PDB file of C-alpha atoms in Angstrom:
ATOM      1  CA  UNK K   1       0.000   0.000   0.000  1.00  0.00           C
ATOM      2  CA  UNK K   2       3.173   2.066   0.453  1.00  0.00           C
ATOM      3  CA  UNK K   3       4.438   2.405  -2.919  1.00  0.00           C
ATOM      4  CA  UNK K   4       0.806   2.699  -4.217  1.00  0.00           C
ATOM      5  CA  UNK K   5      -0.005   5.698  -1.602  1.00  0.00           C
ATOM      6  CA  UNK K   6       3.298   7.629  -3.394  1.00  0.00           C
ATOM      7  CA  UNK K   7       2.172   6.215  -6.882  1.00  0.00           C
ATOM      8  CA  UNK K   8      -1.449   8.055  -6.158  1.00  0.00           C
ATOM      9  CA  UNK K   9       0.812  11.371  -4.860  1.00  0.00           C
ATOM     10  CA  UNK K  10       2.828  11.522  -7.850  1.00  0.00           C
ATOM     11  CA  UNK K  11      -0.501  11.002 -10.200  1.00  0.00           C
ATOM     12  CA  UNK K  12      -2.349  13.658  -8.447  1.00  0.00           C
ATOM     13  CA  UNK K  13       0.885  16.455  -8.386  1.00  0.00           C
ATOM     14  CA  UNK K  14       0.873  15.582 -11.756  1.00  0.00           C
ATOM     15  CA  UNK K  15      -2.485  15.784 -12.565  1.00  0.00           C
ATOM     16  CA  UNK K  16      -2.407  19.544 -10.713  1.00  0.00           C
ATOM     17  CA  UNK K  17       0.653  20.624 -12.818  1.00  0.00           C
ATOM     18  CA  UNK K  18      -0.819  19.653 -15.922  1.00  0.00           C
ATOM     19  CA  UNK K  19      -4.201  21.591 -15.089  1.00  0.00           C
ATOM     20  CA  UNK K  20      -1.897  24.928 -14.049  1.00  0.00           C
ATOM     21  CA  UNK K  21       0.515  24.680 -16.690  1.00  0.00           C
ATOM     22  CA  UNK K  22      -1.956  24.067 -19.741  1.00  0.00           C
ATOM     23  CA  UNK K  23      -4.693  26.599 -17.896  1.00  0.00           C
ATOM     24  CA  UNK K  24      -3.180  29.170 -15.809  1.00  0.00           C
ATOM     25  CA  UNK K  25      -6.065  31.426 -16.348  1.00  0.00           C
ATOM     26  CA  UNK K  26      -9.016  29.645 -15.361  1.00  0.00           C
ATOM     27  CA  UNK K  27      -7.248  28.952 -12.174  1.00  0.00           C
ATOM     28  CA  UNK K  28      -7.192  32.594 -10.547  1.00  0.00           C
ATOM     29  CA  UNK K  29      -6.820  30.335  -6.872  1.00  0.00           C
ATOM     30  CA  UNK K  30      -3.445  30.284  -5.521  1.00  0.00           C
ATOM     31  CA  UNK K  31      -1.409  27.315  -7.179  1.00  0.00           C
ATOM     32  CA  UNK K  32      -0.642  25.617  -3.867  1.00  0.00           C
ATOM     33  CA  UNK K  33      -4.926  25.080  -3.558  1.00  0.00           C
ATOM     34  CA  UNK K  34      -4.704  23.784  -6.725  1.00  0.00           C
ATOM     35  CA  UNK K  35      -1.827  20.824  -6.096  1.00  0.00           C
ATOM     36  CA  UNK K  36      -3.326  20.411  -2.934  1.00  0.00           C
ATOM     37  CA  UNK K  37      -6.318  19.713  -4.661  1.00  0.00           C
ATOM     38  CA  UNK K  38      -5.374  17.292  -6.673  1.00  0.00           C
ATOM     39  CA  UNK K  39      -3.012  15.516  -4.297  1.00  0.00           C
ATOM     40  CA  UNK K  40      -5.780  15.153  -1.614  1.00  0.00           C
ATOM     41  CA  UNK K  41      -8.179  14.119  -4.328  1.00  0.00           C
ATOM     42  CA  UNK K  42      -6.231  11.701  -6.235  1.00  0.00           C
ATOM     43  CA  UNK K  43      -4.927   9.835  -2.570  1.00  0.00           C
ATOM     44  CA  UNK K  44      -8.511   9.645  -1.828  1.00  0.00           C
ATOM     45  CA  UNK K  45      -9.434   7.912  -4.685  1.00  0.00           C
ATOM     46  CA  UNK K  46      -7.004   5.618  -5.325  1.00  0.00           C
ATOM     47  CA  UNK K  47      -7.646   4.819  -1.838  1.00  0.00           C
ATOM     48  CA  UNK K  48     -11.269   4.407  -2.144  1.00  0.00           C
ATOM     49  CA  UNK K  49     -10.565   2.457  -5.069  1.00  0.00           C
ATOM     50  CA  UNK K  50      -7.942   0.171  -3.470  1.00  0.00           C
ATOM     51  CA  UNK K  51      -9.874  -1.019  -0.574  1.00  0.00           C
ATOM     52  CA  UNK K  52     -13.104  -1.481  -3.150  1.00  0.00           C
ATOM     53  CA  UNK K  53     -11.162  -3.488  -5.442  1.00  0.00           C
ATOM     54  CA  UNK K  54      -9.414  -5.550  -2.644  1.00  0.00           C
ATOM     55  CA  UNK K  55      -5.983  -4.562  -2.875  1.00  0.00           C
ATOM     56  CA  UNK K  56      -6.002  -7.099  -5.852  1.00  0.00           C
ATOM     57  CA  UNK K  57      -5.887  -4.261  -9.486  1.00  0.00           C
ATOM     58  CA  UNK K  58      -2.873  -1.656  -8.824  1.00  0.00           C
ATOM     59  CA  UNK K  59      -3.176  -0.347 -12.088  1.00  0.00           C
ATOM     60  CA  UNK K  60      -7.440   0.558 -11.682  1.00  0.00           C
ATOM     61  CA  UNK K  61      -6.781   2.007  -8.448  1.00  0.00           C
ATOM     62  CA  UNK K  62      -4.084   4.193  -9.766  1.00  0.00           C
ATOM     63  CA  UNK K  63      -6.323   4.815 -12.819  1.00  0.00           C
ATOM     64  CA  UNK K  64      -9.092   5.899 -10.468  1.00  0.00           C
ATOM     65  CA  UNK K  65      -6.559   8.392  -8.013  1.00  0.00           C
ATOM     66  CA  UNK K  66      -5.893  10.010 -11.989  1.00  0.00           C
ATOM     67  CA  UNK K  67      -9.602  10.743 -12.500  1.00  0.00           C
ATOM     68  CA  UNK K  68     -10.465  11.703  -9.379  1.00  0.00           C
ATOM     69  CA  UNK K  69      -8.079  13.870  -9.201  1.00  0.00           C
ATOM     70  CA  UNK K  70      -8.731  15.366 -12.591  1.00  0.00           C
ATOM     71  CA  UNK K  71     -12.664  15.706 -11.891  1.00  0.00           C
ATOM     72  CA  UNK K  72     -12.157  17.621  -8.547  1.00  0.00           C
ATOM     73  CA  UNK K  73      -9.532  19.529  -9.799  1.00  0.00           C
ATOM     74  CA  UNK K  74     -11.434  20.992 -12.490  1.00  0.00           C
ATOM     75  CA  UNK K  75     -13.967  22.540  -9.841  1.00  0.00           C
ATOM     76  CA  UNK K  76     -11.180  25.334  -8.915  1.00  0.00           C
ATOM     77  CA  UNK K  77     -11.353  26.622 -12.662  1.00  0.00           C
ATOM     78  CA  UNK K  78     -12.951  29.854 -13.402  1.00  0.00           C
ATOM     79  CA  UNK K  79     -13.323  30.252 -17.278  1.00  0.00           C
ATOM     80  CA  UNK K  80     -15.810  33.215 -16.871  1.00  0.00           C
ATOM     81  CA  UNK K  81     -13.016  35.125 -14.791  1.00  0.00           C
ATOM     82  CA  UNK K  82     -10.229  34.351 -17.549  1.00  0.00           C
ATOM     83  CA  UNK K  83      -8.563  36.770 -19.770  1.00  0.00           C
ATOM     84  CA  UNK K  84     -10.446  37.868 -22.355  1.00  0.00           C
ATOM     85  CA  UNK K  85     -13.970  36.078 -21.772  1.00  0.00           C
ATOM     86  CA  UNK K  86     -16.743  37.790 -21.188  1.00  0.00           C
ATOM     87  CA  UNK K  87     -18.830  36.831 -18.108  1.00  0.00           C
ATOM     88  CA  UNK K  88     -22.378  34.713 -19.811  1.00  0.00           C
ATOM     89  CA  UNK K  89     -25.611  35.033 -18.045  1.00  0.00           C
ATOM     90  CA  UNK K  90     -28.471  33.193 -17.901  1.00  0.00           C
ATOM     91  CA  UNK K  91     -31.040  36.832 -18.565  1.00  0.00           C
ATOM     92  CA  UNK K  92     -31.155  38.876 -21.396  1.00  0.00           C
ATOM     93  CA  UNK K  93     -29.830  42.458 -20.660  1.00  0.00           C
ATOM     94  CA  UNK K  94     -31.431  45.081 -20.331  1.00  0.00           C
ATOM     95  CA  UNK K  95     -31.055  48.197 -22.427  1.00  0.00           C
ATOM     96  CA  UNK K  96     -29.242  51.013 -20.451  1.00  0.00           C
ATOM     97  CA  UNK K  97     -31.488  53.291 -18.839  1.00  0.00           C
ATOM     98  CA  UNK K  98     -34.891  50.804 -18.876  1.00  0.00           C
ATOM     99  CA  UNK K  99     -35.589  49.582 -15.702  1.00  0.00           C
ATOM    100  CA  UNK K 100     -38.370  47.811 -15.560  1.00  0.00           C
ATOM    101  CA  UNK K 101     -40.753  48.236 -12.538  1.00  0.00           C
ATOM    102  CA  UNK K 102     -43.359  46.896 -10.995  1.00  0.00           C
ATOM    103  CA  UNK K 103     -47.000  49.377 -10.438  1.00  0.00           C
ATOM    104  CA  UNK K 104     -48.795  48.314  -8.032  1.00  0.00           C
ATOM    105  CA  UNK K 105     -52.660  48.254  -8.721  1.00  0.00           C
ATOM    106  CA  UNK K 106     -54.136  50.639  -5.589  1.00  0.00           C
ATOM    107  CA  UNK K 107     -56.941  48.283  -3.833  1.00  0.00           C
TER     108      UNK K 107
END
């Protein structure tokens, strides 16, 4: 379990390095939340996965640290705050100066 445990630390460092290094602008949090991130995630889930599996499928288990470790990594990213994007929202805008209000009907 030893050697997996630092097999599942290396995976998720590398995991976090890869999402800095090929995003660094969707990730406005400070890098060290981001590696931490991913190293937490990815020794949780490999092992999650090792004790489910039994000790018995190295490789899965390290497969599994990788993907957790990508899919909760991916929940620090920010796209809408990147460089160059323009924040989307769910309403159409209004035009500038139209407010629209509400009359109430007197009883």
């Amino acid at each position: 379990m030893l050697v997996e445990s630092i097999a599942f630390a290396l995976v998720g460092l590398a995991a976090g390095l890869a999402a800095v290094l090929a995003r660094p602008a969707y990730f406005r949090a400070a890098r060290t939340l981001t590696l931490g991130t991913a190293l937490a995630a990815a020794l949780l889930g490999g092992t999650v996965a090792h004790f489910c599996l039994d000790g018995r499928y190295p490789a899965a288990s390290i497969a599994a640290a990788a993907l957790t470790s990508a899919v909760l990594t991916t929940t620090l990213a920010r796209p809408d705050l990147a460089a160059g994007r323009a924040p989307a929202h769910r309403h159409h805008p209004h035009r500038a100066g139209v407010h629209r209000t509400r009359r109430h009907r007197p009883a």
